[in-house]
Tab-separated table of C-alpha atoms in Angstrom:
chain	number	residue	atom	x	y	z
A	199	UNK	CA	-57.627	49.299	7.410
A	200	UNK	CA	-55.702	47.153	4.706
A	201	UNK	CA	-54.787	48.644	1.355
A	202	UNK	CA	-54.059	46.465	-1.379
A	203	UNK	CA	-51.081	47.580	-3.704
A	204	UNK	CA	-51.637	45.904	-7.174
A	205	UNK	CA	-48.277	46.726	-8.369
A	206	UNK	CA	-46.393	45.608	-5.431
A	207	UNK	CA	-48.780	42.898	-4.937
A	208	UNK	CA	-49.151	43.177	-1.299
A	209	UNK	CA	-51.526	44.730	1.476
A	210	UNK	CA	-50.332	47.311	3.812
A	211	UNK	CA	-52.214	49.236	6.577
A	212	UNK	CA	-53.180	52.429	4.899
A	213	UNK	CA	-52.764	54.475	8.395
A	214	UNK	CA	-49.156	53.287	8.622
A	215	UNK	CA	-48.546	54.473	5.146
A	216	UNK	CA	-49.988	57.784	5.842
A	217	UNK	CA	-47.946	58.156	9.278
A	218	UNK	CA	-45.017	57.173	7.002
A	219	UNK	CA	-45.540	60.116	4.462
A	220	UNK	CA	-46.345	62.506	7.483
A	221	UNK	CA	-43.077	61.435	8.968
A	222	UNK	CA	-40.805	61.832	5.863
A	223	UNK	CA	-42.552	65.269	5.060
A	224	UNK	CA	-41.433	66.536	8.544
A	225	UNK	CA	-38.191	65.634	7.371
A	226	UNK	CA	-38.253	67.135	3.805
A	227	UNK	CA	-39.419	70.762	5.659
A	228	UNK	CA	-36.644	70.588	8.497
A	229	UNK	CA	-33.633	69.678	6.652
A	230	UNK	CA	-34.116	70.036	2.953
A	231	UNK	CA	-33.795	66.561	1.970
A	232	UNK	CA	-36.341	64.895	-0.062
A	233	UNK	CA	-36.478	61.836	2.482
A	234	UNK	CA	-36.172	59.072	0.020
A	235	UNK	CA	-32.962	57.743	1.763
A	236	UNK	CA	-35.505	56.877	4.644
A	237	UNK	CA	-38.848	56.370	2.901
A	238	UNK	CA	-37.204	53.884	0.283
A	239	UNK	CA	-35.685	51.594	3.061
A	240	UNK	CA	-38.756	51.755	5.211
A	241	UNK	CA	-40.783	50.694	2.255
A	242	UNK	CA	-38.487	47.913	2.032
A	243	UNK	CA	-39.202	46.650	5.595
A	244	UNK	CA	-42.876	46.707	5.246
A	245	UNK	CA	-42.081	43.823	2.188
A	246	UNK	CA	-42.520	46.350	-0.882
A	247	UNK	CA	-40.492	45.222	-3.744
A	248	UNK	CA	-37.106	47.164	-3.955
A	249	UNK	CA	-37.952	48.289	-7.590
A	250	UNK	CA	-41.389	49.447	-6.687
A	251	UNK	CA	-39.875	51.404	-3.693
A	252	UNK	CA	-37.766	53.157	-5.516
A	253	UNK	CA	-40.005	54.363	-8.428
A	254	UNK	CA	-42.953	55.016	-6.346
A	255	UNK	CA	-41.011	56.802	-3.538
A	256	UNK	CA	-40.034	59.271	-5.704
A	257	UNK	CA	-43.865	60.575	-6.386
A	258	UNK	CA	-43.835	61.169	-2.358
A	259	UNK	CA	-40.438	63.185	-2.467
A	260	UNK	CA	-41.954	65.466	-5.399
A	261	UNK	CA	-45.218	65.941	-3.255
A	262	UNK	CA	-43.571	66.793	0.189
A	263	UNK	CA	-40.789	69.002	-1.655
A	264	UNK	CA	-43.448	71.167	-3.605
A	265	UNK	CA	-45.042	71.640	-0.091
A	266	UNK	CA	-41.886	72.848	1.489
A	267	UNK	CA	-40.763	75.182	-1.231
A	268	UNK	CA	-44.003	77.191	-1.480
A	269	UNK	CA	-43.004	77.862	2.345
A	270	UNK	CA	-39.530	79.043	1.732
A	271	UNK	CA	-40.601	80.831	-1.211
A	272	UNK	CA	-42.713	82.947	0.841
A	273	UNK	CA	-39.584	83.680	2.979
A	274	UNK	CA	-37.555	84.333	-0.203
A	275	UNK	CA	-34.911	81.772	0.767
A	276	UNK	CA	-34.399	79.999	-2.398
A	277	UNK	CA	-31.812	80.594	-4.732
A	278	UNK	CA	-33.908	80.027	-8.481
A	279	UNK	CA	-30.382	80.415	-10.626
A	280	UNK	CA	-28.365	78.464	-8.404
A	281	UNK	CA	-31.513	75.857	-8.472
A	282	UNK	CA	-31.616	75.888	-12.067
A	283	UNK	CA	-27.819	75.079	-12.639
A	284	UNK	CA	-28.191	72.072	-10.284
A	285	UNK	CA	-31.227	70.946	-12.344
A	286	UNK	CA	-29.349	70.876	-15.521
A	287	UNK	CA	-27.045	68.697	-14.327
A	288	UNK	CA	-29.456	66.510	-12.502
A	289	UNK	CA	-31.616	65.754	-15.524
A	290	UNK	CA	-28.807	64.558	-17.313
A	291	UNK	CA	-27.754	62.278	-14.234
A	292	UNK	CA	-31.188	60.813	-13.725
A	293	UNK	CA	-31.282	59.947	-17.490
A	294	UNK	CA	-28.072	58.035	-17.032
A	295	UNK	CA	-29.320	56.343	-13.759
A	296	UNK	CA	-32.721	55.298	-15.201
A	297	UNK	CA	-30.500	53.623	-17.950
A	298	UNK	CA	-28.088	51.934	-15.568
A	299	UNK	CA	-31.466	50.975	-13.329
A	300	UNK	CA	-33.424	49.236	-16.259
A	301	UNK	CA	-30.076	47.298	-17.340
A	302	UNK	CA	-29.375	45.915	-14.066
A	303	UNK	CA	-33.036	45.286	-13.561
A	304	UNK	CA	-33.218	42.944	-16.969
A	305	UNK	CA	-29.810	41.203	-15.513
A	306	UNK	CA	-31.787	40.700	-12.345
A	307	UNK	CA	-29.168	42.505	-9.873
A	308	UNK	CA	-31.074	45.390	-9.452
A	309	UNK	CA	-32.522	44.547	-5.922
A	310	UNK	CA	-28.711	43.736	-4.732
A	311	UNK	CA	-27.627	46.830	-6.110
A	312	UNK	CA	-30.312	49.332	-4.510
A	313	UNK	CA	-29.574	47.878	-1.024
A	314	UNK	CA	-25.878	47.905	-1.489
A	315	UNK	CA	-26.272	51.378	-2.577
A	316	UNK	CA	-27.999	52.291	0.431
A	317	UNK	CA	-25.727	50.574	2.852
A	318	UNK	CA	-22.695	52.345	1.449
A	319	UNK	CA	-24.369	55.898	1.139
A	320	UNK	CA	-26.347	55.910	4.204
A	321	UNK	CA	-23.128	54.407	6.075
A	322	UNK	CA	-20.715	57.215	4.634
A	323	UNK	CA	-23.303	60.227	5.049
A	324	UNK	CA	-24.665	59.096	8.395
A	325	UNK	CA	-21.187	59.048	9.692
A	326	UNK	CA	-19.734	62.178	8.514
A	327	UNK	CA	-22.987	64.025	9.460
A	328	UNK	CA	-22.770	62.689	13.025
A	329	UNK	CA	-19.179	63.752	13.450
A	330	UNK	CA	-19.662	67.086	12.018
A	331	UNK	CA	-23.072	67.469	14.019
A	332	UNK	CA	-21.140	66.510	17.334
A	333	UNK	CA	-18.057	68.944	16.499
A	334	UNK	CA	-20.618	71.846	15.841
A	335	UNK	CA	-22.520	71.029	19.053
A	336	UNK	CA	-19.151	71.286	21.062
A	337	UNK	CA	-18.223	74.230	19.435
A	338	UNK	CA	-21.432	76.097	20.316
A	339	UNK	CA	-21.209	75.208	23.836
A	340	UNK	CA	-17.998	76.464	24.209
A	341	UNK	CA	-18.750	79.859	22.334
A	342	UNK	CA	-16.696	79.008	19.467
A	343	UNK	CA	-17.599	79.669	15.679
A	344	UNK	CA	-16.918	77.284	13.025
A	345	UNK	CA	-14.164	78.480	10.770
A	346	UNK	CA	-14.970	78.769	7.340
A	347	UNK	CA	-12.938	79.085	4.029
A	348	UNK	CA	-13.554	82.134	1.830
A	349	UNK	CA	-11.744	80.805	-1.228
A	350	UNK	CA	-10.844	77.499	-2.389
A	351	UNK	CA	-10.119	75.335	-5.574
A	352	UNK	CA	-13.724	75.681	-6.691
A	353	UNK	CA	-13.013	79.680	-6.968
A	354	UNK	CA	-10.430	78.967	-9.734
A	355	UNK	CA	-12.339	76.916	-12.080
A	356	UNK	CA	-13.774	78.832	-15.555
A	357	UNK	CA	-17.212	79.420	-16.677
A	358	UNK	CA	-18.090	81.507	-13.475
A	359	UNK	CA	-21.525	82.929	-12.892
A	360	UNK	CA	-22.933	85.138	-10.445
A	361	UNK	CA	-25.487	83.870	-8.039
A	362	UNK	CA	-27.094	86.880	-6.158
A	363	UNK	CA	-29.507	85.237	-3.929
A	364	UNK	CA	-26.298	83.301	-2.384
A	365	UNK	CA	-23.735	86.147	-2.843
A	366	UNK	CA	-21.516	83.796	-4.742
A	367	UNK	CA	-19.295	84.048	-8.040
A	368	UNK	CA	-18.432	80.735	-8.799
A	369	UNK	CA	-17.854	78.626	-11.764
A	370	UNK	CA	-20.980	76.777	-12.914
A	371	UNK	CA	-19.097	73.545	-13.231
A	372	UNK	CA	-19.426	72.153	-9.497
A	373	UNK	CA	-23.187	72.912	-9.393
A	374	UNK	CA	-23.591	70.972	-12.583
A	375	UNK	CA	-21.508	68.119	-11.039
A	376	UNK	CA	-23.096	67.728	-7.989
A	377	UNK	CA	-26.891	68.214	-9.553
A	378	UNK	CA	-25.486	65.071	-12.061
A	379	UNK	CA	-24.389	62.863	-8.992
A	380	UNK	CA	-27.526	63.417	-7.245
A	381	UNK	CA	-29.809	62.629	-10.482
A	382	UNK	CA	-28.169	59.275	-11.017
A	383	UNK	CA	-28.880	58.396	-7.168
A	384	UNK	CA	-32.360	59.746	-7.946
A	385	UNK	CA	-32.740	57.121	-10.527
A	386	UNK	CA	-31.123	54.260	-9.026
A	387	UNK	CA	-31.902	54.537	-5.200
A	388	UNK	CA	-35.504	56.571	-5.182
A	389	UNK	CA	-34.021	59.759	-3.196
A	390	UNK	CA	-34.145	63.124	-3.830
A	391	UNK	CA	-30.478	63.517	-2.989
A	392	UNK	CA	-30.604	66.046	-0.593
A	393	UNK	CA	-28.984	64.118	2.175
A	394	UNK	CA	-25.814	64.510	-0.482
A	395	UNK	CA	-26.783	67.902	-1.784
A	396	UNK	CA	-27.266	69.991	1.368
A	397	UNK	CA	-23.548	69.349	2.769
A	398	UNK	CA	-22.263	69.478	-0.835
A	399	UNK	CA	-23.884	72.950	-1.185
A	400	UNK	CA	-22.629	74.101	2.250
A	401	UNK	CA	-19.123	72.712	2.429
A	402	UNK	CA	-18.294	72.641	-1.318
A	403	UNK	CA	-19.910	75.573	-3.090
A	404	UNK	CA	-19.974	77.722	0.069
A	405	UNK	CA	-23.672	78.480	0.081
A	406	UNK	CA	-25.128	80.415	3.114
A	407	UNK	CA	-27.280	77.883	5.159
A	408	UNK	CA	-30.240	79.833	4.848
A	409	UNK	CA	-30.715	79.556	1.270
A	410	UNK	CA	-29.614	75.871	1.301
A	411	UNK	CA	-32.513	74.276	2.263
A	412	UNK	CA	-35.223	76.039	-0.125
A	413	UNK	CA	-32.828	75.804	-3.267
A	414	UNK	CA	-32.081	72.178	-2.625
A	415	UNK	CA	-35.928	71.257	-2.464
A	416	UNK	CA	-36.311	73.224	-5.635
A	417	UNK	CA	-33.944	70.918	-7.543
A	418	UNK	CA	-35.462	67.889	-6.134
A	419	UNK	CA	-38.728	68.540	-7.336
A	420	UNK	CA	-38.105	68.548	-11.003
A	421	UNK	CA	-35.388	65.689	-10.598
A	422	UNK	CA	-37.509	63.072	-8.793
A	423	UNK	CA	-40.522	64.379	-11.339
A	424	UNK	CA	-38.646	63.392	-14.078
A	425	UNK	CA	-37.178	60.138	-12.783
A	426	UNK	CA	-40.832	58.958	-11.736
A	427	UNK	CA	-42.147	59.548	-15.455
A	428	UNK	CA	-38.943	57.649	-16.819
A	429	UNK	CA	-39.641	54.832	-14.443
A	430	UNK	CA	-43.431	54.934	-15.002
A	431	UNK	CA	-42.357	54.519	-18.854
A	432	UNK	CA	-39.773	52.074	-19.072
A	433	UNK	CA	-40.277	49.760	-16.095
A	434	UNK	CA	-44.048	50.328	-14.994
A	435	UNK	CA	-43.022	49.810	-11.278
A	436	UNK	CA	-44.949	53.008	-10.044
A	437	UNK	CA	-47.927	52.125	-7.765
A	438	UNK	CA	-50.524	54.882	-7.887
A	439	UNK	CA	-52.171	53.580	-4.601
A	440	UNK	CA	-48.964	53.620	-2.378
A	441	UNK	CA	-48.011	56.792	-4.236
A	442	UNK	CA	-51.407	58.651	-3.149
A	443	UNK	CA	-51.002	57.427	0.302
A	444	UNK	CA	-47.551	58.769	0.934
A	445	UNK	CA	-48.274	61.900	-1.207
A	446	UNK	CA	-51.114	62.690	1.310
A	447	UNK	CA	-49.028	62.239	4.521
A	448	UNK	CA	-46.053	63.906	3.100
A	449	UNK	CA	-47.706	67.194	2.248
A	450	UNK	CA	-49.029	67.841	5.520
A	451	UNK	CA	-45.827	66.766	7.246
A	452	UNK	CA	-43.837	69.322	5.234
A	453	UNK	CA	-45.567	72.159	6.465
A	454	UNK	CA	-45.107	70.993	9.823
A	455	UNK	CA	-41.404	70.491	9.180
A	456	UNK	CA	-40.752	73.719	7.870
A	457	UNK	CA	-42.293	75.260	10.794
A	458	UNK	CA	-40.299	73.523	12.976
A	459	UNK	CA	-37.145	73.723	11.313
A	460	UNK	CA	-37.215	77.390	11.845
A	461	UNK	CA	-37.535	77.174	15.689
A	462	UNK	CA	-35.185	74.251	16.921
A	463	UNK	CA	-31.482	74.417	17.174
A	464	UNK	CA	-29.740	73.151	13.824
A	465	UNK	CA	-27.046	71.231	15.506
A	466	UNK	CA	-29.298	69.026	17.611
A	467	UNK	CA	-31.483	68.256	14.337
A	468	UNK	CA	-28.499	67.150	12.540
A	469	UNK	CA	-27.566	64.732	15.228
A	470	UNK	CA	-30.686	63.326	15.378
A	471	UNK	CA	-31.223	63.045	11.591
A	472	UNK	CA	-27.650	61.290	11.521
A	473	UNK	CA	-28.488	58.959	14.147
A	474	UNK	CA	-31.642	57.990	12.184
A	475	UNK	CA	-29.505	57.721	9.014
A	476	UNK	CA	-27.058	55.368	10.657
A	477	UNK	CA	-29.817	53.401	12.216
A	478	UNK	CA	-31.575	52.506	8.995
A	479	UNK	CA	-28.030	51.663	7.322
A	480	UNK	CA	-27.428	49.197	10.138
A	481	UNK	CA	-30.784	47.670	9.649
A	482	UNK	CA	-30.311	47.074	5.929
A	483	UNK	CA	-26.803	45.823	6.377
A	484	UNK	CA	-27.991	43.213	8.873
A	485	UNK	CA	-30.951	42.220	6.682
A	486	UNK	CA	-28.245	41.602	3.903
A	487	UNK	CA	-25.720	39.253	5.790
A	488	UNK	CA	-28.573	37.281	8.441
A	489	UNK	CA	-30.311	34.553	6.823
A	490	UNK	CA	-33.882	34.965	6.385
A	491	UNK	CA	-36.473	33.257	8.636
A	492	UNK	CA	-38.535	31.759	5.766
A	493	UNK	CA	-36.302	30.373	2.808
A	494	UNK	CA	-37.606	29.427	-0.803
A	495	UNK	CA	-36.118	26.663	-2.675
A	496	UNK	CA	-37.284	26.213	-6.705
A	497	UNK	CA	-36.693	22.711	-7.764
A	498	UNK	CA	-37.819	21.023	-10.910
A	499	UNK	CA	-40.941	18.843	-10.720
A	500	UNK	CA	-40.208	15.215	-10.759
A	501	UNK	CA	-36.272	15.567	-10.533
A	502	UNK	CA	-34.445	13.236	-8.632
A	503	UNK	CA	-33.938	14.026	-5.007
């Protein structure tokens, strides 16, 4: 069953879009990521223009994140105070990101920028995740526990706040900067930023893993919602039919992912996610350098050959 998308101006299988939403929703619930780092490149592969994929993909991230956060709130694994500080930084960063997105769109360079950002960030994050996950898996098999620093440079910064749910007493500056960076990425790449935020919350802020996933999703909801509204108002690139199809699948998938994430081994799941991130990065990179099968040449009518 083909669904015509008026803003994207293409026809795509409805069942394919629903399945895509379910798959990304499962990842959202399992890992605390919005899933935009995966759904936006996959929309590229389906022929959706990058500008539409970025703006519309954020809708699905909001829906799947809300669905997953509700499950985490029931388990009391969300640090609302930390999430609020991250959110303040995220809203500021997303405003800057939307401005930069519009500037590059007017210059005609936004499609290339989005694809290059994905190749760079997915390559770095995927590689680091894979190395860390393999090391954790080997340590687990040997019966070793990973070393964790109790204090670092983060603990010496001013403007300290106490985050009781996370058991932390640290400066508010690092969470604000992490949130701002994720906000910029949300606007330019159409991602929730969880694939950067989750590692930063664990290794930079020192948050316990049990509250990281829910807190990350809490912040993602508001940043991506704000980003979606900004894109809808300024660029008119949000395709409502595409968004609804992805949302329906994402809400269901998030509940499944939350249940699976509480049962499966974290090390094995992180390796699978890292391999998936690297695979998408390689595919996007090849698309940038390999000559397309169909070439379009624009020539002036009546011009001499």
